[in-house]
mmCIF file of C-alpha atoms in Angstrom:
data_model
loop_
_atom_site.group_PDB
_atom_site.id
_atom_site.type_symbol
_atom_site.label_atom_id
_atom_site.label_comp_id
_atom_site.label_asym_id
_atom_site.label_seq_id
_atom_site.Cartn_x
_atom_site.Cartn_y
_atom_site.Cartn_z
ATOM 1 C CA MET A 296 -15.598 18.570 12.933
ATOM 2 C CA LEU A 297 -12.934 18.976 10.288
ATOM 3 C CA ASN A 298 -10.710 16.673 12.218
ATOM 4 C CA PHE A 299 -13.158 13.820 11.761
ATOM 5 C CA LEU A 300 -14.275 14.856 8.244
ATOM 6 C CA ASP A 301 -10.759 14.600 6.918
ATOM 7 C CA ARG A 302 -10.133 11.417 8.882
ATOM 8 C CA GLN A 303 -13.359 9.648 7.915
ATOM 9 C CA VAL A 304 -13.779 10.559 4.250
ATOM 10 C CA MET A 305 -11.469 7.637 3.439
ATOM 11 C CA ALA A 306 -14.168 5.219 4.419
ATOM 12 C CA ILE A 307 -16.503 6.386 1.618
ATOM 13 C CA LEU A 308 -13.697 6.644 -0.827
ATOM 14 C CA ALA A 309 -12.026 3.167 0.046
ATOM 15 C CA GLU A 310 -13.860 1.098 -2.567
ATOM 16 C CA PRO A 311 -13.104 3.340 -5.615
ATOM 17 C CA ILE A 312 -9.488 3.722 -4.418
ATOM 18 C CA LYS A 313 -9.152 -0.079 -4.023
ATOM 19 C CA GLN A 314 -10.482 -0.618 -7.538
ATOM 20 C CA ASP A 315 -8.235 2.309 -8.967
ATOM 21 C CA MET A 316 -5.042 1.182 -7.341
ATOM 22 C CA ASP A 317 -5.916 -2.682 -7.277
ATOM 23 C CA LEU A 318 -5.563 -3.063 -3.484
ATOM 24 C CA THR A 319 -6.613 -5.753 -0.981
ATOM 25 C CA ASP A 320 -8.856 -5.246 2.090
ATOM 26 C CA GLN A 321 -5.864 -5.476 4.254
ATOM 27 C CA GLN A 322 -4.117 -2.646 2.446
ATOM 28 C CA ILE A 323 -7.321 -0.563 2.812
ATOM 29 C CA GLY A 324 -7.152 -1.367 6.458
ATOM 30 C CA LEU A 325 -3.455 -0.363 6.659
ATOM 31 C CA MET A 326 -3.945 3.015 5.019
ATOM 32 C CA THR A 327 -7.167 3.810 6.791
ATOM 33 C CA GLY A 328 -6.055 2.732 10.253
ATOM 34 C CA LEU A 329 -2.311 2.075 10.888
ATOM 35 C CA ALA A 330 -0.933 4.826 8.534
ATOM 36 C CA PHE A 331 -3.039 7.340 10.302
ATOM 37 C CA SER A 332 -2.470 6.175 13.870
ATOM 38 C CA LEU A 333 1.391 5.783 13.766
ATOM 39 C CA PHE A 334 2.136 9.445 14.495
ATOM 40 C CA TYR A 335 -1.500 10.332 15.604
ATOM 41 C CA THR A 336 -0.870 8.429 18.826
ATOM 42 C CA THR A 337 2.807 8.744 19.412
ATOM 43 C CA LEU A 338 2.918 12.527 18.956
ATOM 44 C CA ALA A 339 -0.125 13.097 21.193
ATOM 45 C CA VAL A 340 2.087 12.701 24.274
ATOM 46 C CA PRO A 341 4.727 15.417 23.519
ATOM 47 C CA VAL A 342 1.957 17.624 22.174
ATOM 48 C CA ALA A 343 0.148 17.226 25.383
ATOM 49 C CA ALA A 344 3.163 18.024 27.333
ATOM 50 C CA LEU A 345 3.418 21.289 25.246
ATOM 51 C CA ALA A 346 -0.336 21.898 25.748
ATOM 52 C CA ASP A 347 0.102 21.783 29.533
ATOM 53 C CA ARG A 348 2.508 24.754 29.251
ATOM 54 C CA TRP A 349 1.956 26.682 26.014
ATOM 55 C CA ASN A 350 -0.680 28.382 24.077
ATOM 56 C CA ARG A 351 -3.383 25.720 23.225
ATOM 57 C CA SER A 352 -5.126 27.896 20.574
ATOM 58 C CA TRP A 353 -1.924 28.232 18.648
ATOM 59 C CA ILE A 354 -1.323 24.480 18.780
ATOM 60 C CA ILE A 355 -4.801 23.682 17.531
ATOM 61 C CA ALA A 356 -4.563 26.343 14.679
ATOM 62 C CA THR A 357 -1.338 24.838 13.400
ATOM 63 C CA ALA A 358 -2.650 21.302 13.662
ATOM 64 C CA VAL A 359 -5.755 21.907 11.474
ATOM 65 C CA THR A 360 -3.671 23.625 8.729
ATOM 66 C CA VAL A 361 -1.205 20.610 8.616
ATOM 67 C CA TRP A 362 -3.870 17.874 8.487
ATOM 68 C CA SER A 363 -5.980 19.774 5.874
ATOM 69 C CA ILE A 364 -2.911 20.172 3.551
ATOM 70 C CA MET A 365 -2.063 16.395 3.976
ATOM 71 C CA THR A 366 -5.775 15.382 3.237
ATOM 72 C CA MET A 367 -5.375 17.258 -0.133
ATOM 73 C CA ALA A 368 -2.117 15.438 -0.612
ATOM 74 C CA CYS A 369 -4.091 12.129 -0.449
ATOM 75 C CA GLY A 370 -6.000 13.262 -3.555
ATOM 76 C CA ALA A 371 -2.616 13.536 -5.456
ATOM 77 C CA ALA A 372 -1.414 10.022 -4.464
ATOM 78 C CA GLN A 373 -0.578 7.666 -7.347
ATOM 79 C CA ASN A 374 -0.111 4.440 -5.580
ATOM 80 C CA PHE A 375 -0.399 2.710 -2.098
ATOM 81 C CA THR A 376 2.892 3.932 -0.702
ATOM 82 C CA GLN A 377 2.142 7.536 -1.505
ATOM 83 C CA MET A 378 -1.469 7.276 -0.099
ATOM 84 C CA PHE A 379 0.036 5.606 3.057
ATOM 85 C CA LEU A 380 2.548 8.505 3.573
ATOM 86 C CA ALA A 381 -0.188 11.155 2.959
ATOM 87 C CA ARG A 382 -2.355 9.463 5.557
ATOM 88 C CA VAL A 383 0.616 9.480 8.022
ATOM 89 C CA GLY A 384 0.708 13.304 7.522
ATOM 90 C CA VAL A 385 -2.961 13.559 8.295
ATOM 91 C CA GLY A 386 -2.400 11.631 11.518
ATOM 92 C CA ILE A 387 0.625 13.883 12.439
ATOM 93 C CA GLY A 388 -1.679 16.984 12.131
ATOM 94 C CA GLU A 389 -4.599 15.549 13.947
ATOM 95 C CA SER A 390 -2.465 14.383 16.898
ATOM 96 C CA ALA A 391 -2.231 17.926 18.056
ATOM 97 C CA ASN A 392 -6.078 18.489 18.354
ATOM 98 C CA SER A 393 -7.778 16.606 21.227
ATOM 99 C CA PRO A 394 -5.265 17.082 24.182
ATOM 100 C CA PRO A 395 -5.181 20.884 23.987
ATOM 101 C CA ALA A 396 -8.881 21.146 23.065
ATOM 102 C CA GLN A 397 -10.085 19.071 25.979
ATOM 103 C CA SER A 398 -7.730 20.863 28.389
ATOM 104 C CA LEU A 399 -9.178 24.249 27.278
ATOM 105 C CA ILE A 400 -12.730 22.991 27.568
ATOM 106 C CA ALA A 401 -11.996 21.582 31.117
ATOM 107 C CA GLU A 402 -10.871 25.161 32.205
ATOM 108 C CA TYR A 403 -13.766 26.907 30.484
ATOM 109 C CA PHE A 404 -16.476 24.789 32.304
ATOM 110 C CA PRO A 405 -16.854 23.854 35.928
ATOM 111 C CA PRO A 406 -16.954 20.070 36.812
ATOM 112 C CA GLU A 407 -20.844 20.034 37.021
ATOM 113 C CA ARG A 408 -21.201 21.284 33.310
ATOM 114 C CA ARG A 409 -18.018 19.630 32.018
ATOM 115 C CA ALA A 410 -19.688 16.367 30.686
ATOM 116 C CA ALA A 411 -22.244 18.260 28.608
ATOM 117 C CA ALA A 412 -19.570 20.587 27.190
ATOM 118 C CA LEU A 413 -17.415 17.626 26.164
ATOM 119 C CA GLY A 414 -20.576 15.904 24.859
ATOM 120 C CA ILE A 415 -21.173 18.923 22.593
ATOM 121 C CA TYR A 416 -17.541 18.840 21.581
ATOM 122 C CA GLY A 417 -17.878 15.066 20.885
ATOM 123 C CA SER A 418 -21.032 15.821 18.772
ATOM 124 C CA ALA A 419 -18.794 17.370 16.160
ATOM 125 C CA VAL A 420 -17.493 13.916 15.410
ATOM 126 C CA PRO A 421 -20.718 12.532 13.846
ATOM 127 C CA ILE A 422 -21.279 15.909 12.151
ATOM 128 C CA GLY A 423 -17.872 15.660 10.530
ATOM 129 C CA ALA A 424 -18.649 12.070 9.539
ATOM 130 C CA PHE A 425 -21.943 13.266 8.024
ATOM 131 C CA PHE A 426 -20.273 15.703 5.785
ATOM 132 C CA ALA A 427 -17.551 13.104 4.893
ATOM 133 C CA SER A 428 -20.086 10.621 3.902
ATOM 134 C CA VAL A 429 -22.551 12.838 2.053
ATOM 135 C CA GLY A 430 -20.024 15.017 0.401
ATOM 136 C CA GLY A 431 -17.536 12.236 -0.333
ATOM 137 C CA GLY A 432 -20.255 10.036 -1.763
ATOM 138 C CA TRP A 433 -21.632 12.799 -4.017
ATOM 139 C CA LEU A 434 -18.250 13.940 -5.172
ATOM 140 C CA VAL A 435 -16.827 10.426 -6.006
ATOM 141 C CA GLU A 436 -20.034 9.647 -8.083
ATOM 142 C CA ASN A 437 -20.006 12.989 -9.938
ATOM 143 C CA PHE A 438 -16.365 13.784 -10.136
ATOM 144 C CA SER A 439 -13.730 11.507 -8.680
ATOM 145 C CA TRP A 440 -12.289 10.343 -5.311
ATOM 146 C CA ARG A 441 -9.309 12.731 -5.796
ATOM 147 C CA VAL A 442 -11.573 15.665 -6.033
ATOM 148 C CA ALA A 443 -13.242 14.635 -2.906
ATOM 149 C CA PHE A 444 -9.966 14.805 -0.939
ATOM 150 C CA PHE A 445 -9.144 18.280 -2.321
ATOM 151 C CA VAL A 446 -12.669 19.571 -1.293
ATOM 152 C CA ALA A 447 -12.379 17.921 2.239
ATOM 153 C CA GLY A 448 -9.040 19.436 2.944
ATOM 154 C CA ALA A 449 -9.401 22.962 1.664
ATOM 155 C CA PRO A 450 -11.660 24.518 4.395
ATOM 156 C CA GLY A 451 -9.285 23.532 7.204
ATOM 157 C CA ILE A 452 -6.690 26.290 6.170
ATOM 158 C CA LEU A 453 -9.344 29.043 6.687
ATOM 159 C CA VAL A 454 -10.603 27.461 9.957
ATOM 160 C CA GLY A 455 -7.003 27.317 11.180
ATOM 161 C CA LEU A 456 -6.758 31.065 10.706
ATOM 162 C CA VAL A 457 -10.023 31.652 12.385
ATOM 163 C CA MET A 458 -8.995 29.559 15.323
ATOM 164 C CA LEU A 459 -5.745 31.593 15.692
ATOM 165 C CA LEU A 460 -7.551 34.903 15.759
ATOM 166 C CA THR A 461 -10.670 34.169 17.753
ATOM 167 C CA VAL A 462 -9.938 31.491 20.445
ATOM 168 C CA LYS A 463 -8.049 32.764 23.437
ATOM 169 C CA ASP A 464 -6.055 30.619 25.969
ATOM 170 C CA THR A 465 -7.107 31.101 29.496
ATOM 171 C CA ARG A 466 -3.625 31.134 30.869
ATOM 172 C CA PRO A 467 -1.877 34.468 31.895
ATOM 173 C CA HIS A 468 0.212 36.093 29.262
ATOM 174 C CA GLU A 469 3.310 35.767 31.296
ATOM 175 C CA GLN A 470 2.926 32.021 31.671
ATOM 176 C CA LEU A 471 2.675 31.643 27.996
ATOM 177 C CA LYS A 472 5.715 33.720 27.499
ATOM 178 C CA ASN A 473 7.822 31.432 29.732
ATOM 179 C CA ALA A 474 6.258 28.264 28.417
ATOM 180 C CA PHE A 475 9.673 26.776 27.259
ATOM 181 C CA LYS A 476 11.565 27.572 30.532
ATOM 182 C CA HIS A 477 12.033 24.784 32.899
ATOM 183 C CA ARG A 478 9.731 25.168 36.001
ATOM 184 C CA LYS A 479 10.247 23.674 39.354
ATOM 185 C CA GLY A 480 7.801 20.852 40.105
ATOM 186 C CA GLU A 481 6.899 20.446 36.460
ATOM 187 C CA VAL A 482 5.091 17.262 35.684
ATOM 188 C CA SER A 483 6.949 14.981 33.201
ATOM 189 C CA PHE A 484 5.433 12.094 31.208
ATOM 190 C CA ALA A 485 6.893 9.654 33.817
ATOM 191 C CA ASP A 486 5.452 11.684 36.637
ATOM 192 C CA ALA A 487 1.931 11.828 34.923
ATOM 193 C CA PHE A 488 2.045 8.119 34.072
ATOM 194 C CA GLY A 489 3.083 7.214 37.653
ATOM 195 C CA GLU A 490 0.266 9.361 39.111
ATOM 196 C CA LEU A 491 -2.367 7.838 36.818
ATOM 197 C CA ALA A 492 -0.896 4.331 37.253
ATOM 198 C CA ARG A 493 -2.289 4.283 40.861
ATOM 199 C CA LYS A 494 -5.800 4.869 39.596
ATOM 200 C CA PRO A 495 -7.462 1.599 38.332
ATOM 201 C CA ALA A 496 -10.553 3.383 37.171
ATOM 202 C CA TYR A 497 -8.446 5.415 34.671
ATOM 203 C CA TRP A 498 -7.004 2.186 33.099
ATOM 204 C CA HIS A 499 -10.498 0.647 32.743
ATOM 205 C CA LEU A 500 -11.606 3.832 31.018
ATOM 206 C CA VAL A 501 -8.573 3.676 28.738
ATOM 207 C CA ALA A 502 -9.242 -0.069 27.951
ATOM 208 C CA GLY A 503 -12.906 0.568 27.231
ATOM 209 C CA GLY A 504 -12.097 3.510 24.998
ATOM 210 C CA THR A 505 -9.443 1.501 23.133
ATOM 211 C CA LEU A 506 -12.055 -1.179 22.360
ATOM 212 C CA VAL A 507 -14.562 1.379 21.358
ATOM 213 C CA ALA A 508 -12.028 2.749 18.885
ATOM 214 C CA PHE A 509 -11.136 -0.863 17.678
ATOM 215 C CA VAL A 510 -14.731 -1.673 16.836
ATOM 216 C CA ALA A 511 -15.888 1.792 15.659
ATOM 217 C CA PHE A 512 -12.895 2.612 13.398
ATOM 218 C CA GLY A 513 -12.479 -0.853 12.339
ATOM 219 C CA ILE A 514 -16.018 -1.171 11.044
ATOM 220 C CA SER A 515 -16.475 2.446 9.702
ATOM 221 C CA ALA A 516 -13.444 1.959 7.547
ATOM 222 C CA PHE A 517 -15.507 -0.509 5.513
ATOM 223 C CA TYR A 518 -18.908 1.263 5.479
ATOM 224 C CA GLY A 519 -18.549 2.117 1.782
ATOM 225 C CA SER A 520 -17.393 -1.306 0.961
ATOM 226 C CA LEU A 521 -20.142 -3.017 2.968
ATOM 227 C CA TYR A 522 -22.968 -1.244 1.125
ATOM 228 C CA VAL A 523 -21.467 -1.392 -2.367
ATOM 229 C CA ARG A 524 -20.757 -5.151 -2.044
ATOM 230 C CA VAL A 525 -23.686 -6.435 -0.033
ATOM 231 C CA TYR A 526 -26.539 -3.921 -0.984
ATOM 232 C CA GLY A 527 -25.355 -2.704 -4.352
ATOM 233 C CA MET A 528 -25.708 1.076 -3.549
ATOM 234 C CA GLY A 529 -24.329 3.828 -5.598
ATOM 235 C CA TYR A 530 -21.808 6.063 -3.841
ATOM 236 C CA ALA A 531 -24.010 9.049 -3.773
ATOM 237 C CA GLU A 532 -26.920 7.030 -2.225
ATOM 238 C CA LEU A 533 -24.714 5.353 0.337
ATOM 239 C CA GLY A 534 -23.036 8.584 1.235
ATOM 240 C CA LEU A 535 -26.297 10.370 1.949
ATOM 241 C CA LYS A 536 -27.724 7.398 3.898
ATOM 242 C CA ILE A 537 -24.622 6.594 5.849
ATOM 243 C CA GLY A 538 -24.143 10.271 6.612
ATOM 244 C CA THR A 539 -27.663 10.680 7.862
ATOM 245 C CA MET A 540 -27.366 7.591 10.014
ATOM 246 C CA ILE A 541 -24.035 8.913 11.468
ATOM 247 C CA GLY A 542 -25.292 12.438 11.917
ATOM 248 C CA VAL A 543 -28.634 11.402 13.657
ATOM 249 C CA ALA A 544 -27.309 8.622 15.851
ATOM 250 C CA GLY A 545 -23.959 10.203 16.517
ATOM 251 C CA VAL A 546 -25.224 13.596 17.579
ATOM 252 C CA LEU A 547 -28.100 12.035 19.621
ATOM 253 C CA GLY A 548 -25.527 9.829 21.367
ATOM 254 C CA SER A 549 -23.095 12.537 22.108
ATOM 255 C CA TRP A 550 -25.778 15.010 23.428
ATOM 256 C CA LEU A 551 -27.575 12.366 25.373
ATOM 257 C CA GLY A 552 -24.471 10.926 26.804
ATOM 258 C CA GLY A 553 -23.316 14.397 28.004
ATOM 259 C CA TRP A 554 -26.693 14.956 29.553
ATOM 260 C CA VAL A 555 -26.766 11.657 31.387
ATOM 261 C CA GLY A 556 -23.300 12.336 32.608
ATOM 262 C CA ASN A 557 -24.194 15.703 34.089
ATOM 263 C CA LYS A 558 -27.427 14.370 35.522
ATOM 264 C CA LEU A 559 -26.077 11.230 37.182
ATOM 265 C CA ASP A 560 -22.517 11.811 37.874
ATOM 266 C CA THR A 561 -22.799 15.209 39.770
ATOM 267 C CA LYS A 562 -24.044 13.590 42.943
ATOM 268 C CA ASN A 563 -22.724 10.104 42.450
ATOM 269 C CA PRO A 564 -19.536 10.026 40.272
ATOM 270 C CA ALA A 565 -19.459 7.346 37.554
ATOM 271 C CA ALA A 566 -23.186 6.364 37.901
ATOM 272 C CA SER A 567 -23.553 7.100 34.176
ATOM 273 C CA LEU A 568 -21.097 4.211 33.297
ATOM 274 C CA ARG A 569 -23.818 1.675 34.177
ATOM 275 C CA ILE A 570 -25.936 3.056 31.242
ATOM 276 C CA VAL A 571 -22.761 3.238 29.042
ATOM 277 C CA ALA A 572 -22.089 -0.499 29.654
ATOM 278 C CA ILE A 573 -25.653 -1.447 28.794
ATOM 279 C CA VAL A 574 -25.552 0.524 25.531
ATOM 280 C CA PHE A 575 -22.405 -1.389 24.512
ATOM 281 C CA LEU A 576 -24.013 -4.746 25.246
ATOM 282 C CA LEU A 577 -26.861 -3.801 22.978
ATOM 283 C CA ALA A 578 -24.456 -2.911 20.201
ATOM 284 C CA VAL A 579 -23.258 -6.537 19.884
ATOM 285 C CA PRO A 580 -26.444 -8.098 18.307
ATOM 286 C CA ALA A 581 -26.969 -4.864 16.409
ATOM 287 C CA THR A 582 -23.563 -5.105 14.662
ATOM 288 C CA TYR A 583 -24.261 -8.711 13.631
ATOM 289 C CA GLY A 584 -27.504 -7.623 12.094
ATOM 290 C CA ALA A 585 -25.932 -4.785 10.083
ATOM 291 C CA GLY A 586 -24.351 -7.172 7.545
ATOM 292 C CA HIS A 587 -26.895 -9.995 7.662
ATOM 293 C CA VAL A 588 -30.354 -8.511 7.086
ATOM 294 C CA ALA A 589 -31.933 -8.263 3.709
ATOM 295 C CA SER A 590 -33.059 -4.674 3.987
ATOM 296 C CA SER A 591 -30.352 -1.963 3.641
ATOM 297 C CA THR A 592 -32.500 0.390 5.658
ATOM 298 C CA LEU A 593 -32.623 -1.987 8.581
ATOM 299 C CA SER A 594 -28.951 -2.582 8.243
ATOM 300 C CA LEU A 595 -28.399 1.124 8.691
ATOM 301 C CA VAL A 596 -30.707 1.232 11.740
ATOM 302 C CA PHE A 597 -28.498 -1.527 13.299
ATOM 303 C CA LEU A 598 -25.326 0.310 12.420
ATOM 304 C CA GLY A 599 -26.944 3.338 14.133
ATOM 305 C CA VAL A 600 -26.942 1.548 17.407
ATOM 306 C CA LEU A 601 -23.221 1.030 17.352
ATOM 307 C CA THR A 602 -22.828 4.687 16.298
ATOM 308 C CA PHE A 603 -25.006 5.873 19.082
ATOM 309 C CA ALA A 604 -22.905 3.830 21.493
ATOM 310 C CA SER A 605 -19.622 4.983 20.146
ATOM 311 C CA THR A 606 -20.493 8.582 20.758
ATOM 312 C CA PHE A 607 -22.754 8.214 23.903
ATOM 313 C CA TYR A 608 -19.705 7.301 26.041
ATOM 314 C CA TYR A 609 -17.747 10.384 25.057
ATOM 315 C CA GLY A 610 -19.029 13.050 27.499
ATOM 316 C CA PRO A 611 -19.317 10.828 30.559
ATOM 317 C CA VAL A 612 -15.941 9.064 30.047
ATOM 318 C CA PHE A 613 -13.832 12.084 29.246
ATOM 319 C CA ALA A 614 -15.385 14.072 31.968
ATOM 320 C CA LEU A 615 -14.393 11.362 34.358
ATOM 321 C CA ILE A 616 -10.878 11.196 32.913
ATOM 322 C CA GLN A 617 -10.540 14.950 33.654
ATOM 323 C CA LEU A 618 -11.808 14.461 37.140
ATOM 324 C CA LEU A 619 -9.468 11.539 37.831
ATOM 325 C CA ALA A 620 -6.454 13.322 36.291
ATOM 326 C CA GLY A 621 -6.809 16.588 38.246
ATOM 327 C CA ASP A 622 -5.354 19.831 37.182
ATOM 328 C CA ARG A 623 -1.696 18.878 36.950
ATOM 329 C CA VAL A 624 -2.020 16.243 34.213
ATOM 330 C CA ARG A 625 -5.235 16.930 32.321
ATOM 331 C CA ALA A 626 -3.850 17.070 28.696
ATOM 332 C CA MET A 627 -1.451 14.271 29.479
ATOM 333 C CA ALA A 628 -4.121 12.046 30.691
ATOM 334 C CA VAL A 629 -5.984 12.513 27.505
ATOM 335 C CA ALA A 630 -2.821 12.011 25.446
ATOM 336 C CA ILE A 631 -2.017 8.746 27.164
ATOM 337 C CA PHE A 632 -5.646 7.642 26.469
ATOM 338 C CA LEU A 633 -5.123 8.639 22.752
ATOM 339 C CA LEU A 634 -1.787 6.865 22.549
ATOM 340 C CA ILE A 635 -3.110 3.530 23.663
ATOM 341 C CA SER A 636 -6.550 3.701 21.973
ATOM 342 C CA GLY A 637 -4.964 5.147 18.827
ATOM 343 C CA ILE A 638 -2.292 2.389 18.369
ATOM 344 C CA VAL A 639 -4.580 -0.571 19.280
ATOM 345 C CA GLY A 640 -8.040 0.799 18.213
ATOM 346 C CA ILE A 641 -7.588 3.065 15.373
ATOM 347 C CA GLY A 642 -4.401 1.497 14.080
ATOM 348 C CA PHE A 643 -5.327 -2.140 14.163
ATOM 349 C CA GLY A 644 -9.147 -2.042 14.188
ATOM 350 C CA PRO A 645 -9.289 -1.539 10.349
ATOM 351 C CA VAL A 646 -6.414 -3.887 9.706
ATOM 352 C CA PHE A 647 -8.212 -6.599 11.773
ATOM 353 C CA VAL A 648 -11.462 -6.189 9.901
ATOM 354 C CA GLY A 649 -9.558 -6.174 6.491
ATOM 355 C CA THR A 650 -7.440 -9.181 7.359
ATOM 356 C CA VAL A 651 -10.479 -11.269 8.562
ATOM 357 C CA SER A 652 -12.345 -10.378 5.503
ATOM 358 C CA ASP A 653 -9.427 -11.408 3.250
ATOM 359 C CA TYR A 654 -9.170 -14.714 5.137
ATOM 360 C CA LEU A 655 -12.860 -15.497 4.984
ATOM 361 C CA SER A 656 -12.976 -14.756 1.232
ATOM 362 C CA ASP A 657 -9.874 -17.044 0.708
ATOM 363 C CA GLY A 658 -8.928 -14.957 -2.364
ATOM 364 C CA ASP A 659 -12.218 -15.428 -4.148
ATOM 365 C CA THR A 660 -13.760 -11.969 -4.989
ATOM 366 C CA ALA A 661 -17.069 -13.597 -5.421
ATOM 367 C CA ASN A 662 -17.195 -14.193 -1.593
ATOM 368 C CA GLY A 663 -16.303 -10.603 -0.849
ATOM 369 C CA ALA A 664 -19.627 -9.436 0.375
ATOM 370 C CA LYS A 665 -20.220 -12.517 2.724
ATOM 371 C CA ALA A 666 -16.635 -12.262 4.025
ATOM 372 C CA LEU A 667 -16.877 -8.563 4.875
ATOM 373 C CA SER A 668 -20.246 -9.179 6.674
ATOM 374 C CA GLY A 669 -18.642 -11.860 8.659
ATOM 375 C CA ALA A 670 -15.631 -9.773 9.553
ATOM 376 C CA ILE A 671 -17.776 -7.075 10.728
ATOM 377 C CA ALA A 672 -19.894 -9.334 12.935
ATOM 378 C CA ILE A 673 -16.830 -10.779 14.528
ATOM 379 C CA THR A 674 -15.437 -7.375 15.300
ATOM 380 C CA GLY A 675 -18.731 -6.266 16.836
ATOM 381 C CA CYS A 676 -18.402 -8.887 19.552
ATOM 382 C CA PHE A 677 -15.654 -6.866 21.229
ATOM 383 C CA SER A 678 -18.258 -4.285 22.313
ATOM 384 C CA ALA A 679 -19.155 -6.924 25.113
ATOM 385 C CA TRP A 680 -15.581 -6.653 26.335
ATOM 386 C CA THR A 681 -15.926 -2.865 26.203
ATOM 387 C CA ALA A 682 -18.952 -2.920 28.475
ATOM 388 C CA PHE A 683 -17.041 -5.046 31.056
ATOM 389 C CA HIS A 684 -14.256 -2.314 31.322
ATOM 390 C CA PHE A 685 -16.795 0.581 31.767
ATOM 391 C CA TRP A 686 -18.667 -1.414 34.390
ATOM 392 C CA ARG A 687 -15.423 -2.028 36.308
ATOM 393 C CA ALA A 688 -14.415 1.563 36.106
ATOM 394 C CA ARG A 689 -17.709 2.412 37.844
ATOM 395 C CA HIS A 690 -16.944 0.008 40.558
ATOM 396 C CA TRP A 691 -13.449 1.544 41.292
ATOM 397 C CA ILE A 692 -14.688 5.099 41.137
ATOM 398 C CA ALA A 693 -17.650 4.216 43.477
ATOM 399 C CA LYS A 694 -15.108 2.630 45.911
ATOM 400 C CA ALA A 695 -12.825 5.607 45.881
ATOM 401 C CA THR A 696 -15.704 8.040 46.350
ATOM 402 C CA ALA A 697 -16.976 6.093 49.353
ATOM 403 C CA GLN A 698 -13.516 6.054 50.916
ATOM 404 C CA ARG A 699 -13.138 9.740 50.472
ATOM 405 C CA ARG A 700 -16.466 10.502 51.947
ATOM 406 C CA ALA A 701 -15.758 8.349 54.902
ATOM 407 C CA ALA A 702 -12.488 10.125 55.492
ATOM 408 C CA GLU A 703 -14.222 13.449 55.371
ATOM 409 C CA VAL A 704 -16.798 12.281 58.005
#
């Protein structure tokens, strides 16, 4: 939850930061997306290798402490360069969260319960975004965007300590003591990549997840800007409304997606991907409507469809990734997923939206609202491409399942 709170609070604070530092939409996209993703993605692979052999609880505790301190550093930034570097620090810390966390969850829960468990874990994303929006909007209106960063970062230091003291790794103590010794038959990055390279379904899931990140993070980076420019909302109002939308639609999507994954995939692996694909197709017209309807309330409903889709996929897709990866490369499979989706999706999604918005406005600030609405609508079209990859992943998993059952007979 804190991972996403500290990551997403920038979306609500982007417009006052832009005005304070005299930035372009492209620069907002760079510090929101690329600055964060540079090390968030590249460090996920060595962290995953470490998580496959060392104490995962310790890794997560260290990570939450680092990204929380760097979030507070964002509040002290005086220019674009300093803000960019502070966001790099947030990305470094957050890179060490998901691979060890998902690896632990996969060991705590059997396959038939894993999608729901990961769905609950994924529901922390919209909860974190809710607090980022509501708290960030209220703080920037009543105090300043700098105070909002300090308040967002501070709780993580305490949570890191609680994590260290209360969450236990499932591995034997002796295995943890010998974590840094070379072990015969150990799986390297090249081995893991080679094993996963032979599984087309995995790469379709990676492609689909990358496009989810591209659209969701690209658009969410400009939530605050959209409702300030197009609908004239105050920051406290937009924070409450956007936070409520994300909280309701996001948690519902995470929980329902996990339930659907457990219900459908137990007997027929990947059956849930048919529904996932349909949900993303529905998100295309909804995203267009978000910036082109007269009512801000209806706009939020349309954005809720995209938010629902962006969390609905989480439980089924990551449960299938754990299934496809097997015991040897679980954390590495997640890290490779994060590496690709982070660089392309999180890194360039916000930059794409900002660049298209600047292009459509042609330097005229009077066109800023219309240009941003157009950029968001164009970005939303990528959800149709997302649906294609999840549909194809279903085909490959169904084919592999049929072959395995035939061999057993």
